[in-house]
mmCIF file of C-alpha atoms in Angstrom:
data_model
loop_
_atom_site.group_PDB
_atom_site.id
_atom_site.type_symbol
_atom_site.label_atom_id
_atom_site.label_comp_id
_atom_site.label_asym_id
_atom_site.label_seq_id
_atom_site.Cartn_x
_atom_site.Cartn_y
_atom_site.Cartn_z
ATOM 1 C CA MET A 1 -0.130 -0.137 0.177
ATOM 2 C CA HIS A 2 1.064 3.208 -0.487
ATOM 3 C CA ALA A 3 1.050 5.483 2.540
ATOM 4 C CA VAL A 4 0.870 9.491 3.152
ATOM 5 C CA ILE A 5 2.030 10.958 6.942
ATOM 6 C CA LEU A 6 -0.068 14.386 6.277
ATOM 7 C CA ASP A 7 1.617 16.030 9.612
ATOM 8 C CA ALA A 8 4.628 14.354 10.620
ATOM 9 C CA ALA A 9 5.797 17.501 12.176
ATOM 10 C CA SER A 10 3.253 16.861 15.315
ATOM 11 C CA LEU A 11 5.070 13.839 16.692
ATOM 12 C CA GLY A 12 8.159 15.680 17.188
ATOM 13 C CA ASP A 13 11.537 15.409 16.986
ATOM 14 C CA GLY A 14 13.535 11.470 17.848
ATOM 15 C CA ILE A 15 11.055 9.149 16.386
ATOM 16 C CA ASP A 16 11.463 6.462 14.679
ATOM 17 C CA LEU A 17 8.661 5.398 12.002
ATOM 18 C CA SER A 18 10.131 2.745 10.513
ATOM 19 C CA PRO A 19 7.490 0.016 12.531
ATOM 20 C CA ILE A 20 5.593 1.919 10.124
ATOM 21 C CA ARG A 21 7.757 2.140 6.922
ATOM 22 C CA GLU A 22 8.199 -1.939 7.422
ATOM 23 C CA ARG A 23 4.444 -2.161 6.480
ATOM 24 C CA VAL A 24 3.977 -0.137 3.707
ATOM 25 C CA SER A 25 5.200 -0.044 -0.013
ATOM 26 C CA ARG A 26 5.655 3.500 -0.591
ATOM 27 C CA LEU A 27 5.937 5.599 2.029
ATOM 28 C CA ASP A 28 5.577 9.878 1.496
ATOM 29 C CA VAL A 29 6.258 12.531 5.143
ATOM 30 C CA HIS A 30 5.106 15.818 5.198
ATOM 31 C CA ASP A 31 5.797 18.096 8.324
ATOM 32 C CA PHE A 32 3.320 20.228 7.176
ATOM 33 C CA THR A 33 0.229 20.242 5.141
ATOM 34 C CA ASP A 34 -2.618 23.203 4.562
ATOM 35 C CA ARG A 35 -5.727 22.035 4.352
ATOM 36 C CA ASP A 36 -5.897 22.536 1.131
ATOM 37 C CA GLU A 37 -3.440 20.754 0.330
ATOM 38 C CA ALA A 38 -4.003 17.244 1.711
ATOM 39 C CA VAL A 39 -5.823 16.521 -1.966
ATOM 40 C CA ALA A 40 -2.700 17.188 -3.816
ATOM 41 C CA ARG A 41 -0.621 15.170 -1.295
ATOM 42 C CA LEU A 42 -2.737 12.160 -1.135
ATOM 43 C CA GLU A 43 -3.667 11.345 -5.157
ATOM 44 C CA GLY A 44 -3.196 8.264 -5.928
ATOM 45 C CA ALA A 45 -2.930 7.126 -1.752
ATOM 46 C CA GLN A 46 -4.686 4.118 -0.112
ATOM 47 C CA VAL A 47 -3.744 5.526 2.864
ATOM 48 C CA ALA A 48 -3.996 9.200 5.080
ATOM 49 C CA ILE A 49 -1.939 9.139 8.071
ATOM 50 C CA VAL A 50 -2.813 12.079 10.176
ATOM 51 C CA ASN A 51 -2.937 13.833 12.995
ATOM 52 C CA LYS A 52 -5.200 17.072 13.605
ATOM 53 C CA VAL A 53 -4.948 17.913 9.398
ATOM 54 C CA VAL A 54 -8.484 18.121 9.031
ATOM 55 C CA LEU A 55 -10.479 15.580 5.964
ATOM 56 C CA ASP A 56 -13.833 16.421 5.082
ATOM 57 C CA ALA A 57 -16.559 14.900 3.041
ATOM 58 C CA GLU A 58 -14.776 16.859 0.118
ATOM 59 C CA THR A 59 -10.945 16.163 0.823
ATOM 60 C CA LEU A 60 -12.886 12.637 0.389
ATOM 61 C CA ALA A 61 -14.430 12.745 -2.543
ATOM 62 C CA ALA A 62 -11.687 13.620 -4.042
ATOM 63 C CA LEU A 63 -9.780 10.463 -3.260
ATOM 64 C CA PRO A 64 -11.141 7.446 -4.793
ATOM 65 C CA HIS A 65 -8.820 5.601 -4.026
ATOM 66 C CA LEU A 66 -8.063 6.160 -0.170
ATOM 67 C CA ARG A 67 -9.461 3.357 1.457
ATOM 68 C CA LEU A 68 -7.651 3.894 4.702
ATOM 69 C CA ILE A 69 -7.468 6.483 7.256
ATOM 70 C CA CYS A 70 -4.929 6.289 10.946
ATOM 71 C CA VAL A 71 -5.116 8.279 12.415
ATOM 72 C CA LEU A 72 -1.956 9.265 15.069
ATOM 73 C CA ALA A 73 -4.925 10.251 18.262
ATOM 74 C CA THR A 74 -7.240 8.623 19.880
ATOM 75 C CA GLY A 75 -9.627 12.107 18.683
ATOM 76 C CA THR A 76 -11.569 11.662 15.041
ATOM 77 C CA ASN A 77 -13.336 14.931 15.357
ATOM 78 C CA ASN A 78 -11.161 16.266 12.191
ATOM 79 C CA ILE A 79 -12.735 13.039 9.984
ATOM 80 C CA ALA A 80 -15.718 13.292 8.170
ATOM 81 C CA MET A 81 -16.533 9.827 9.815
ATOM 82 C CA ASP A 82 -20.058 8.890 7.734
ATOM 83 C CA GLU A 83 -18.709 10.340 4.064
ATOM 84 C CA ALA A 84 -16.073 7.835 5.387
ATOM 85 C CA GLU A 85 -18.184 5.738 6.020
ATOM 86 C CA ARG A 86 -20.420 6.238 3.055
ATOM 87 C CA ARG A 87 -17.055 5.767 1.253
ATOM 88 C CA GLY A 88 -16.259 2.365 2.151
ATOM 89 C CA ILE A 89 -12.566 3.832 3.568
ATOM 90 C CA GLU A 90 -11.911 2.708 7.241
ATOM 91 C CA VAL A 91 -10.830 5.267 9.882
ATOM 92 C CA ARG A 92 -8.269 3.508 13.282
ATOM 93 C CA ASN A 93 -7.427 5.520 15.758
ATOM 94 C CA VAL A 94 -4.688 4.931 18.824
ATOM 95 C CA ALA A 95 -5.703 4.817 21.833
ATOM 96 C CA ALA A 96 -4.056 4.436 25.760
ATOM 97 C CA TYR A 97 -0.635 5.381 24.324
ATOM 98 C CA GLY A 98 0.316 8.483 26.712
ATOM 99 C CA THR A 99 -1.131 6.577 29.629
ATOM 100 C CA ALA A 100 1.928 7.364 31.773
ATOM 101 C CA SER A 101 2.552 10.589 30.598
ATOM 102 C CA VAL A 102 -0.819 12.265 30.824
ATOM 103 C CA ALA A 103 -1.063 11.178 34.548
ATOM 104 C CA GLN A 104 2.522 11.848 35.898
ATOM 105 C CA HIS A 105 1.284 15.079 34.048
ATOM 106 C CA THR A 106 -2.225 15.103 35.886
ATOM 107 C CA LEU A 107 -0.399 14.276 38.916
ATOM 108 C CA MET A 108 2.427 17.106 38.500
ATOM 109 C CA GLN A 109 -0.234 19.790 37.962
ATOM 110 C CA LEU A 110 -2.401 18.734 41.191
ATOM 111 C CA LEU A 111 0.631 18.578 43.177
ATOM 112 C CA ALA A 112 2.014 21.572 41.726
ATOM 113 C CA LEU A 113 -1.373 23.728 43.053
ATOM 114 C CA ALA A 114 -1.418 21.773 46.326
ATOM 115 C CA ASN A 115 1.239 24.129 46.820
ATOM 116 C CA ARG A 116 0.464 27.235 45.926
ATOM 117 C CA LEU A 117 4.167 26.559 43.475
ATOM 118 C CA PRO A 118 2.559 29.711 40.969
ATOM 119 C CA ARG A 119 2.329 31.984 43.536
ATOM 120 C CA TYR A 120 5.229 31.197 45.821
ATOM 121 C CA GLN A 121 7.390 31.114 42.104
ATOM 122 C CA ARG A 122 6.594 34.732 41.822
ATOM 123 C CA ASP A 123 7.528 35.604 45.928
ATOM 124 C CA VAL A 124 11.002 34.564 45.135
ATOM 125 C CA ALA A 125 11.744 35.691 41.613
ATOM 126 C CA GLU A 126 10.456 38.843 42.461
ATOM 127 C CA GLY A 127 12.951 38.610 45.900
ATOM 128 C CA ARG A 128 10.227 38.364 48.592
ATOM 129 C CA TRP A 129 11.731 35.764 50.123
ATOM 130 C CA GLY A 130 14.853 37.913 50.604
ATOM 131 C CA LYS A 131 12.567 40.229 52.985
ATOM 132 C CA SER A 132 11.420 37.861 54.660
ATOM 133 C CA PRO A 133 11.470 38.318 58.542
ATOM 134 C CA PHE A 134 11.949 34.931 59.028
ATOM 135 C CA PHE A 135 13.449 31.550 57.711
ATOM 136 C CA CYS A 136 10.021 31.321 55.211
ATOM 137 C CA LEU A 137 7.494 32.030 52.946
ATOM 138 C CA MET A 138 3.926 30.931 54.227
ATOM 139 C CA ASP A 139 1.716 33.987 52.540
ATOM 140 C CA HIS A 140 0.008 31.273 50.392
ATOM 141 C CA THR A 141 -1.844 27.997 52.618
ATOM 142 C CA THR A 142 -1.205 24.848 51.186
ATOM 143 C CA LEU A 143 -3.454 22.154 50.508
ATOM 144 C CA GLN A 144 -1.760 19.127 52.239
ATOM 145 C CA LEU A 145 -3.285 15.613 50.193
ATOM 146 C CA GLU A 146 -3.178 12.922 52.630
ATOM 147 C CA GLY A 147 -6.981 12.576 53.326
ATOM 148 C CA LYS A 148 -8.398 15.385 50.452
ATOM 149 C CA ARG A 149 -10.874 14.286 48.794
ATOM 150 C CA LEU A 150 -10.245 14.015 44.626
ATOM 151 C CA VAL A 151 -13.223 13.470 42.629
ATOM 152 C CA ILE A 152 -12.328 12.290 38.694
ATOM 153 C CA VAL A 153 -14.823 12.260 35.633
ATOM 154 C CA GLY A 154 -13.593 10.066 33.708
ATOM 155 C CA GLN A 155 -12.381 6.531 34.724
ATOM 156 C CA GLY A 156 -10.577 4.725 31.358
ATOM 157 C CA GLU A 157 -7.092 3.613 31.593
ATOM 158 C CA LEU A 158 -5.787 7.477 32.504
ATOM 159 C CA GLY A 159 -8.528 7.941 35.064
ATOM 160 C CA THR A 160 -7.600 4.858 36.557
ATOM 161 C CA ARG A 161 -4.065 5.572 37.011
ATOM 162 C CA VAL A 162 -4.451 9.397 38.018
ATOM 163 C CA GLY A 163 -6.174 8.109 40.905
ATOM 164 C CA GLU A 164 -3.389 5.538 41.706
ATOM 165 C CA LEU A 165 -1.640 8.010 42.141
ATOM 166 C CA ALA A 166 -3.357 10.439 44.373
ATOM 167 C CA GLY A 167 -4.456 7.288 46.541
ATOM 168 C CA ALA A 168 -0.619 7.473 47.163
ATOM 169 C CA PHE A 169 -0.515 10.386 48.195
ATOM 170 C CA GLY A 170 -3.043 9.207 50.409
ATOM 171 C CA MET A 171 -5.982 10.948 48.290
ATOM 172 C CA GLU A 172 -9.852 9.470 49.116
ATOM 173 C CA VAL A 173 -10.724 8.938 45.178
ATOM 174 C CA VAL A 174 -14.402 9.024 43.626
ATOM 175 C CA PHE A 175 -15.255 8.500 40.372
ATOM 176 C CA ALA A 176 -18.001 10.502 39.464
ATOM 177 C CA ALA A 177 -20.203 9.031 36.865
ATOM 178 C CA ARG A 178 -20.039 10.116 33.124
ATOM 179 C CA PRO A 179 -21.299 12.944 31.956
ATOM 180 C CA GLY A 180 -24.298 11.894 29.548
ATOM 181 C CA ALA A 181 -25.080 8.052 31.034
ATOM 182 C CA GLU A 182 -28.208 8.075 31.972
ATOM 183 C CA GLN A 183 -27.511 4.396 33.272
ATOM 184 C CA ASP A 184 -24.499 4.871 35.392
ATOM 185 C CA ALA A 185 -25.363 4.629 38.917
ATOM 186 C CA ARG A 186 -22.391 6.710 39.679
ATOM 187 C CA PRO A 187 -23.326 10.528 41.651
ATOM 188 C CA THR A 188 -22.572 12.595 39.255
ATOM 189 C CA LEU A 189 -20.327 15.157 40.003
ATOM 190 C CA ALA A 190 -22.865 17.852 40.379
ATOM 191 C CA GLU A 191 -23.624 15.441 43.677
ATOM 192 C CA LEU A 192 -19.995 14.710 44.844
ATOM 193 C CA VAL A 193 -18.727 18.813 44.115
ATOM 194 C CA PRO A 194 -19.753 19.891 47.781
ATOM 195 C CA THR A 195 -17.557 17.667 49.255
ATOM 196 C CA ALA A 196 -14.546 17.819 46.080
ATOM 197 C CA ASP A 197 -11.562 18.745 47.391
ATOM 198 C CA ALA A 198 -9.720 18.671 43.972
ATOM 199 C CA ILE A 199 -10.958 17.632 40.989
ATOM 200 C CA SER A 200 -8.964 15.418 37.777
ATOM 201 C CA LEU A 201 -11.292 15.687 34.269
ATOM 202 C CA HIS A 202 -10.358 12.697 31.739
ATOM 203 C CA CYS A 203 -13.495 12.498 29.989
ATOM 204 C CA PRO A 204 -14.354 13.220 25.587
ATOM 205 C CA LEU A 205 -15.935 16.413 25.320
ATOM 206 C CA THR A 206 -19.630 15.862 24.311
ATOM 207 C CA GLU A 207 -22.239 18.148 24.226
ATOM 208 C CA ALA A 208 -23.569 16.840 28.044
ATOM 209 C CA SER A 209 -19.539 17.544 29.099
ATOM 210 C CA ARG A 210 -18.860 21.066 27.530
ATOM 211 C CA HIS A 211 -18.821 23.620 30.565
ATOM 212 C CA LEU A 212 -19.458 20.512 33.020
ATOM 213 C CA VAL A 213 -17.210 22.983 35.628
ATOM 214 C CA ASP A 214 -19.370 26.257 34.996
ATOM 215 C CA ALA A 215 -20.505 29.156 36.811
ATOM 216 C CA ASP A 216 -22.953 27.047 39.093
ATOM 217 C CA LEU A 217 -21.219 24.615 40.051
ATOM 218 C CA LEU A 218 -17.993 26.979 40.612
ATOM 219 C CA ALA A 219 -20.345 27.793 42.907
ATOM 220 C CA ARG A 220 -20.619 24.904 45.326
ATOM 221 C CA LEU A 221 -16.873 24.148 45.024
ATOM 222 C CA LYS A 222 -15.048 24.438 48.722
ATOM 223 C CA PRO A 223 -12.681 27.875 48.000
ATOM 224 C CA SER A 224 -10.129 25.464 49.038
ATOM 225 C CA ALA A 225 -10.535 22.773 46.122
ATOM 226 C CA LEU A 226 -7.877 22.599 42.991
ATOM 227 C CA VAL A 227 -9.547 21.866 39.141
ATOM 228 C CA VAL A 228 -7.166 20.285 36.805
ATOM 229 C CA ASN A 229 -8.124 19.914 33.370
ATOM 230 C CA CYS A 230 -5.880 17.570 30.744
ATOM 231 C CA ALA A 231 -8.905 16.759 28.995
ATOM 232 C CA ARG A 232 -10.326 18.797 26.239
ATOM 233 C CA GLY A 233 -10.804 22.331 25.965
ATOM 234 C CA GLY A 234 -14.324 23.262 26.565
ATOM 235 C CA MET A 235 -15.213 21.301 29.355
ATOM 236 C CA ILE A 236 -14.427 23.714 31.840
ATOM 237 C CA ASP A 237 -16.236 27.502 31.282
ATOM 238 C CA GLU A 238 -12.097 29.308 31.744
ATOM 239 C CA ILE A 239 -13.933 32.679 32.149
ATOM 240 C CA ALA A 240 -16.156 31.091 35.113
ATOM 241 C CA ALA A 241 -13.381 29.834 36.346
ATOM 242 C CA LEU A 242 -11.041 32.914 36.312
ATOM 243 C CA ASP A 243 -13.643 34.410 37.841
ATOM 244 C CA ALA A 244 -13.934 32.364 40.535
ATOM 245 C CA LEU A 245 -10.084 32.216 41.080
ATOM 246 C CA ARG A 246 -9.739 36.012 41.265
ATOM 247 C CA GLU A 247 -11.905 36.144 43.732
ATOM 248 C CA GLY A 248 -10.510 33.837 46.167
ATOM 249 C CA ARG A 249 -13.669 31.469 45.760
ATOM 250 C CA LEU A 250 -11.530 28.573 43.639
ATOM 251 C CA GLY A 251 -7.824 27.228 45.135
ATOM 252 C CA GLY A 252 -6.187 26.938 41.887
ATOM 253 C CA LEU A 253 -6.736 25.949 38.127
ATOM 254 C CA ALA A 254 -4.364 24.402 36.157
ATOM 255 C CA VAL A 255 -5.354 23.093 32.306
ATOM 256 C CA ASP A 256 -3.657 21.489 29.414
ATOM 257 C CA VAL A 257 -6.274 22.322 26.819
ATOM 258 C CA LEU A 258 -8.045 25.069 25.256
ATOM 259 C CA PRO A 259 -11.203 25.532 23.638
ATOM 260 C CA GLU A 260 -8.372 26.272 20.436
ATOM 261 C CA GLU A 261 -5.225 24.952 20.161
ATOM 262 C CA PRO A 262 -2.803 26.463 19.099
ATOM 263 C CA PRO A 263 -4.738 29.396 20.879
ATOM 264 C CA ARG A 264 -3.723 32.217 17.966
ATOM 265 C CA ASP A 265 -5.603 34.667 18.968
ATOM 266 C CA GLY A 266 -4.629 34.247 23.109
ATOM 267 C CA HIS A 267 -7.282 33.562 26.069
ATOM 268 C CA PRO A 268 -7.864 35.158 29.064
ATOM 269 C CA LEU A 269 -6.090 32.341 31.087
ATOM 270 C CA ILE A 270 -2.755 33.254 28.973
ATOM 271 C CA ASP A 271 -3.390 36.925 29.538
ATOM 272 C CA ALA A 272 -3.591 35.942 33.373
ATOM 273 C CA LEU A 273 -0.304 34.006 34.271
ATOM 274 C CA SER A 274 1.195 37.401 34.458
ATOM 275 C CA GLU A 275 -0.967 37.858 37.889
ATOM 276 C CA PRO A 276 -0.558 36.672 41.220
ATOM 277 C CA LEU A 277 -2.686 33.643 40.783
ATOM 278 C CA ASN A 278 -2.298 29.655 41.564
ATOM 279 C CA LEU A 279 -3.192 29.021 38.176
ATOM 280 C CA ILE A 280 -0.983 26.783 35.392
ATOM 281 C CA VAL A 281 -1.125 26.311 31.846
ATOM 282 C CA THR A 282 0.228 24.147 29.892
ATOM 283 C CA PRO A 283 0.672 23.744 25.866
ATOM 284 C CA HIS A 284 -1.778 20.231 25.573
ATOM 285 C CA SER A 285 1.720 18.628 26.853
ATOM 286 C CA ALA A 286 0.779 16.424 29.006
ATOM 287 C CA TRP A 287 0.977 13.633 26.183
ATOM 288 C CA ILE A 288 4.730 14.203 24.274
ATOM 289 C CA SER A 289 6.763 11.704 26.312
ATOM 290 C CA PRO A 290 9.273 10.514 24.355
ATOM 291 C CA GLU A 291 8.057 7.023 25.343
ATOM 292 C CA ALA A 292 4.040 7.700 24.517
ATOM 293 C CA ARG A 293 4.341 9.488 21.158
ATOM 294 C CA GLN A 294 6.920 6.529 20.135
ATOM 295 C CA ARG A 295 4.270 4.172 20.490
ATOM 296 C CA ILE A 296 1.648 6.093 18.806
ATOM 297 C CA VAL A 297 3.819 4.862 15.660
ATOM 298 C CA GLU A 298 4.227 0.869 17.350
ATOM 299 C CA LEU A 299 0.012 0.827 17.434
ATOM 300 C CA THR A 300 -0.130 2.545 13.929
ATOM 301 C CA ALA A 301 1.777 0.190 12.592
ATOM 302 C CA ASP A 302 -0.047 -2.238 14.019
ATOM 303 C CA ASN A 303 -3.565 -0.705 12.593
ATOM 304 C CA LEU A 304 -1.997 -0.944 9.610
ATOM 305 C CA SER A 305 -1.239 -4.635 9.863
ATOM 306 C CA ARG A 306 -4.191 -5.396 10.019
ATOM 307 C CA PRO A 307 -6.545 -6.476 6.994
ATOM 308 C CA LEU A 308 -9.240 -3.792 5.486
ATOM 309 C CA ARG A 309 -12.438 -4.785 5.610
ATOM 310 C CA ASP A 310 -13.396 -6.240 1.780
#
């Protein structure tokens, strides 16, 4: 099969593509592909390998030889799935490649918020430690995680691993019901919020989970509570959360995702990093350990090895 990778640069440097090369007769590799370049680059190919390049219905209609799309990620929202199915084009994604990396990043954010790292780093950089009347600074009350309740939304492989790591710090871990799952017998996030010391999101972005953490829910949280989002942008009402943080109604906020990525027009949370807040914004980097990125290649090679439907 002739395969084309449209956005190989999204895998970063130091990644070995040989597992993919070994499973196709020809592999064309492009670091970046604009949406309007996709048809020309995929012309005649049986396999498209993409991460975030959009393959819409019009693009798929112009590619009669295409039989398989391999997505270098879990999400397939950049693919016109209905059109692919109508044209008999299989779509195969990868999952659970970054469990260790994302779980580690989530705990990093949780620990940093609990210890008020953003605020103390700012204090040290601005010389406040050197002016302290005694040996340390204690201006920002920290949160000892042992004995505190962490509510996790999403009990898949990733959410489960985060729960295991949090348990190692002595936290009580509770899993909320999946948003929109009416048959889920577990308590909803709204029901668990009043007792939560921290919330971590690890479920897909759907209409049921969009703005799951909104102004109403934030109003019912403990003022010391921490919120971490390493799932998808849009699951938190970021403006409402920022207001709560500024007003002392939220103990800390950490996000690795924003509704639009990259945020070329900026975002209020990024602007707020200049303020003395217990706020962390990372650039969708939870998944980027070299091990996780190489695992994507290996899982994609497995997807290429599976026979296509007749």
